[in-house]
Amino acid sequence: MTFTSKIAFTLLLILPLSINGQDTPLAKKYANTITEQELKELLYVYASDYFEGRDTGTKGQQLAADFLRTFYKHQGISPARGTQDYYQPALMVTRRGDTLVSENVVAIIEGEEFPDEYIVITSHLDHVGFAENGQIYNGADDDGSGTVATLEMAEAFQKAVKDGHRPRRSIVFLHVTAEERGLLGSKYYTDENPLYPLENTVVNLNMDMIGRSDPKRENPDPNYIYLIGSYILSQELHEVSEQVNEEFVGIELDYSFADIDDPNRFYYRSDHYNFAKHNIPVIFYFNGVHEDYHQPTDTADKILYDVLEKRTQLIFHTAWELANRDERIKLNGESL
């Protein structure tokens, strides 16, 4: 081996690998701050009886919104532009004509180089409240799991900022209300009052039920996540998602429900859809329906916290990559 080739070989060993925007050791460092223990601690609070099932417009839902706001304040993460101390008041009308008054909770970490390009991470803060017999629907998986994952990712990104590693693009953490009433909180954001221009929104990564396992899945291994929408509007987004998973996490990405014509119609049934209909690329992360879906038995003790940790780290790595790439991902049909 020549002296020059020895130097080249040595550099290959010591230089960090990267997927375009990711410094591998740096990305892993902050992804590893997302732990099953912290997810569990947050979810046992968020899915507790104290929040009374988080039904939209009720005291319990308002307590949940305040919990989220307090978390962001404690982390030193800024409220989104145009909010009232993190709250985006929303006046919404249901399909039956009922009027709902509630609020989305929105925080932002502004980007260093491309602050006017936005990665929007969503989960819904509400659930369905009380059963007729007075039992509380705690909604640990739906969508407590996505909510605490969003919080943990926000904390991880903020730790990077404090260490001098601000993302190149802005990251918006959007907790939408009234999902259970017909995706109304996300519809209010996208259709009526986007806090940041939709044309500058690079992607929406949406989590709704990511803490359990689908009992009808042929492979019983819970080390998977259903991905929906990843290639519908941007094949480049799909490829980034696949590459990030291969390099950093290695869980099975299951596309069983990915087709927009799938009879379950999951593509249309969570908050990502209100972004997708505005031609914004999306990924919907979902563990599938289980026996406790919309039941009082959807409780924090049934969450697979080790699996939730892996799934959250996957989404964090994906957001990190999308936020730090040289170019924003392109829509299908745009020149690469």
XYZ file of C-alpha atoms in Angstrom:
336
model
C 0.000 0.000 0.000
C 1.468 3.384 -1.004
C 1.778 6.255 1.448
C -1.020 8.118 -0.333
C -3.360 5.136 -0.260
C -2.587 4.607 3.430
C -3.676 8.195 4.129
C -6.842 7.712 2.076
C -7.635 4.485 3.928
C -7.051 6.160 7.291
C -9.358 9.025 6.355
C -12.093 6.560 5.448
C -11.816 5.107 8.923
C -11.898 8.369 10.842
C -14.206 10.560 8.775
C -17.913 10.323 9.697
C -20.211 8.661 7.221
C -23.123 10.772 6.068
C -26.376 10.539 4.191
C -26.127 13.929 2.510
C -27.182 16.034 5.512
C -26.176 13.770 8.373
C -22.930 13.733 10.288
C -23.308 10.148 11.510
C -21.829 10.434 15.026
C -23.669 13.717 15.606
C -27.038 12.396 14.445
C -26.658 9.258 16.551
C -25.596 11.250 19.596
C -28.848 13.187 19.707
C -31.065 10.323 18.555
C -29.713 8.326 21.496
C -31.031 10.942 23.912
C -34.501 9.645 22.987
C -35.001 6.812 25.472
C -37.765 4.424 26.367
C -37.549 5.562 29.998
C -38.235 9.205 29.156
C -40.993 8.257 26.711
C -42.576 6.127 29.423
C -42.354 8.862 32.051
C -44.018 11.362 29.732
C -46.739 8.986 28.546
C -47.737 7.806 32.024
C -48.507 11.452 32.725
C -50.080 12.359 29.376
C -52.335 9.287 29.281
C -53.351 9.564 32.937
C -56.859 10.147 34.261
C -55.858 13.725 35.116
C -56.466 14.758 31.488
C -59.928 13.148 31.412
C -59.537 11.649 27.949
C -58.550 14.962 26.286
C -61.829 15.428 24.410
C -61.684 18.545 22.223
C -62.780 21.733 23.953
C -63.032 20.202 27.431
C -61.066 21.031 30.572
C -59.025 17.857 30.125
C -57.960 18.791 26.610
C -57.015 22.277 27.782
C -54.938 20.753 30.585
C -53.194 18.614 27.968
C -52.449 21.680 25.842
C -51.026 23.439 28.892
C -48.841 20.402 29.636
C -47.380 20.621 26.134
C -46.843 24.376 26.356
C -45.080 23.987 29.709
C -42.786 21.344 28.241
C -41.659 23.629 25.415
C -41.140 26.531 27.800
C -39.025 24.345 30.065
C -36.919 23.230 27.098
C -36.416 26.821 25.926
C -38.008 26.095 22.543
C -39.717 29.135 21.036
C -43.446 29.504 20.377
C -44.380 29.541 16.713
C -44.941 32.851 14.990
C -48.517 34.059 15.232
C -49.408 31.985 18.289
C -50.597 33.202 21.654
C -47.832 31.851 23.866
C -47.674 28.577 21.818
C -51.464 28.374 21.366
C -53.065 28.736 17.957
C -56.749 29.372 18.805
C -59.034 27.500 16.440
C -62.745 27.922 15.826
C -63.900 24.806 13.998
C -67.162 23.386 12.708
C -67.804 19.631 12.709
C -69.511 17.719 9.920
C -72.708 17.841 11.979
C -72.506 21.614 12.234
C -71.355 21.796 15.848
C -68.938 24.599 16.722
C -65.744 23.710 18.576
C -63.372 26.139 20.258
C -59.927 24.740 20.931
C -56.257 25.317 20.172
C -53.314 23.776 18.385
C -50.016 23.936 20.256
C -47.088 24.989 18.057
C -43.374 25.438 18.772
C -40.414 26.017 16.462
C -36.664 25.605 16.289
C -35.555 28.056 13.622
C -33.080 26.961 10.976
C -29.584 28.378 10.632
C -29.226 28.550 6.835
C -32.738 28.075 5.444
C -35.001 29.457 8.185
C -37.856 29.973 5.722
C -38.054 26.278 4.817
C -40.026 24.169 7.282
C -40.069 20.549 8.404
C -43.449 20.105 10.147
C -43.774 17.285 12.684
C -47.340 16.516 13.758
C -49.245 14.467 16.299
C -52.741 15.038 17.644
C -53.154 16.109 21.241
C -56.826 15.169 21.676
C -58.680 11.902 22.287
C -62.335 11.004 22.882
C -62.936 11.791 26.551
C -65.354 9.720 28.638
C -67.415 6.628 27.903
C -71.128 6.660 28.706
C -70.429 4.696 31.907
C -67.902 7.310 33.032
C -64.785 5.374 32.098
C -61.949 7.489 30.736
C -60.538 6.913 27.267
C -56.885 7.644 28.088
C -55.642 7.280 24.507
C -52.133 6.112 25.378
C -51.455 4.869 21.865
C -53.988 7.150 20.157
C -52.239 9.524 20.146
C -50.321 9.755 23.378
C -47.552 7.745 21.742
C -47.146 10.215 18.882
C -47.415 13.159 21.257
C -44.614 12.083 23.580
C -42.487 11.074 20.579
C -42.860 14.627 19.270
C -41.778 16.019 22.641
C -38.740 13.752 22.823
C -37.664 14.712 19.309
C -38.058 18.391 20.123
C -35.892 17.925 23.199
C -33.239 16.088 21.162
C -33.107 18.825 18.515
C -32.908 21.477 21.231
C -29.986 19.664 22.889
C -28.206 19.832 19.531
C -28.947 23.565 19.314
C -27.517 24.147 22.792
C -24.355 22.324 21.687
C -24.034 24.589 18.658
C -25.657 22.321 16.071
C -28.742 24.209 14.942
C -30.575 22.537 12.013
C -30.181 24.169 8.618
C -33.962 24.302 8.090
C -36.626 25.208 10.610
C -38.496 22.478 12.456
C -42.087 23.092 13.504
C -43.607 20.926 16.246
C -47.360 21.021 15.658
C -49.718 19.351 18.131
C -53.105 19.510 16.462
C -56.448 19.426 18.178
C -59.751 17.839 17.113
C -58.286 14.988 15.057
C -60.927 12.707 16.516
C -63.615 15.134 15.326
C -62.554 14.905 11.691
C -58.948 16.153 11.393
C -60.198 19.634 12.222
C -57.120 21.067 13.933
C -54.800 20.219 11.052
C -57.433 21.393 8.576
C -57.622 24.708 10.409
C -53.839 25.040 10.158
C -53.506 24.150 6.475
C -56.752 25.508 5.022
C -57.409 28.612 7.111
C -54.410 29.799 9.087
C -51.008 28.319 8.236
C -48.506 29.960 10.546
C -45.781 29.363 7.968
C -46.276 29.401 4.178
C -47.385 26.055 2.783
C -45.244 26.607 -0.319
C -42.207 26.707 1.976
C -43.241 23.604 3.921
C -40.819 20.896 2.812
C -42.512 17.889 4.393
C -44.958 16.741 7.042
C -43.981 13.806 9.262
C -47.105 12.662 11.117
C -47.315 10.182 13.999
C -50.629 8.688 15.020
C -50.466 5.458 17.065
C -46.838 4.334 17.118
C -46.569 2.551 20.464
C -48.255 -0.833 19.940
C -48.322 -3.781 17.561
C -50.933 -4.891 15.030
C -52.286 -8.299 16.181
C -53.453 -9.097 12.627
C -50.000 -8.684 11.122
C -48.623 -11.986 9.805
C -45.168 -11.365 11.222
C -45.556 -11.082 15.027
C -42.223 -9.273 15.434
C -43.086 -5.744 16.696
C -39.861 -4.343 15.224
C -41.706 -2.607 12.353
C -43.678 0.501 11.484
C -46.294 1.030 8.792
C -45.356 3.864 6.433
C -48.086 5.561 4.425
C -47.663 8.298 1.832
C -43.867 8.313 1.619
C -43.688 7.982 -2.191
C -47.054 9.446 -3.225
C -45.803 12.991 -3.785
C -42.029 12.612 -3.555
C -40.049 9.521 -4.494
C -37.011 11.337 -3.115
C -38.667 11.463 0.318
C -39.276 7.725 0.129
C -35.643 7.069 -0.759
C -34.373 9.288 2.056
C -36.629 7.435 4.501
C -35.352 4.049 3.345
C -31.693 5.112 3.479
C -31.989 6.633 6.928
C -33.625 3.504 8.305
C -30.991 1.250 6.739
C -28.103 3.257 8.177
C -29.390 4.161 11.617
C -32.274 2.061 12.916
C -32.959 -1.080 10.896
C -36.611 -1.721 11.662
C -38.954 -3.166 9.052
C -40.705 -0.491 7.020
C -44.044 -2.069 6.192
C -45.993 -0.655 3.229
C -49.073 -2.864 3.594
C -51.393 0.155 3.752
C -49.340 2.537 1.610
C -51.606 2.526 -1.450
C -53.969 5.513 -1.466
C -56.668 3.138 -2.758
C -56.212 0.676 0.123
C -59.703 -0.155 1.441
C -58.750 0.941 4.970
C -58.164 4.460 3.568
C -55.542 5.240 6.216
C -53.967 7.783 3.844
C -57.062 9.930 4.376
C -57.603 9.245 8.075
C -54.954 11.207 9.948
C -53.607 14.737 9.979
C -50.956 14.288 7.280
C -53.755 14.234 4.702
C -54.480 17.931 5.193
C -50.866 18.625 4.188
C -50.833 16.123 1.327
C -53.906 17.691 -0.280
C -51.856 20.897 -0.529
C -49.135 19.003 -2.421
C -46.802 18.771 0.570
C -44.921 15.435 0.799
C -45.861 13.397 3.851
C -45.001 10.290 5.791
C -47.618 8.855 8.125
C -46.112 6.577 10.809
C -48.626 4.089 12.208
C -48.571 0.792 14.096
C -51.989 -0.387 12.945
C -55.295 -0.918 14.722
C -55.496 -3.153 17.791
C -58.195 -4.365 20.178
C -57.843 -1.291 22.431
C -58.391 1.257 19.665
C -60.923 3.832 20.922
C -61.480 1.814 24.091
C -60.901 2.720 27.757
C -58.275 -0.055 27.713
C -55.844 1.972 25.547
C -53.584 2.576 28.551
C -49.929 3.405 29.123
C -49.040 -0.008 30.578
C -49.676 -1.650 27.178
C -47.204 0.453 25.209
C -44.080 -1.299 23.872
C -41.606 1.318 25.035
C -38.499 -0.261 23.523
C -40.258 -0.320 20.147
C -41.549 3.219 20.631
C -37.962 4.329 21.250
C -36.769 2.811 17.963
C -39.639 4.271 15.976
C -39.117 7.714 17.485
C -35.405 7.567 16.723
C -36.217 6.632 13.127
C -38.464 9.666 12.727
C -35.894 11.885 14.410
C -33.161 10.713 12.015
C -35.495 11.293 9.067
C -36.304 14.813 10.249
C -32.611 15.518 10.910
C -31.697 14.437 7.390
C -34.475 16.449 5.748
C -33.587 19.514 7.805
C -29.874 19.364 6.993
C -29.689 18.351 3.331
C -28.117 20.722 0.824
C -31.346 20.869 -1.203
C -34.949 20.463 -0.074
C -36.555 17.274 -1.327
C -38.332 17.521 -4.636
C -41.828 16.618 -5.682
C -42.375 13.906 -8.248
C -41.991 15.420 -11.707
C -39.597 18.143 -10.601
C -36.097 17.998 -12.016
C -33.591 16.498 -9.592
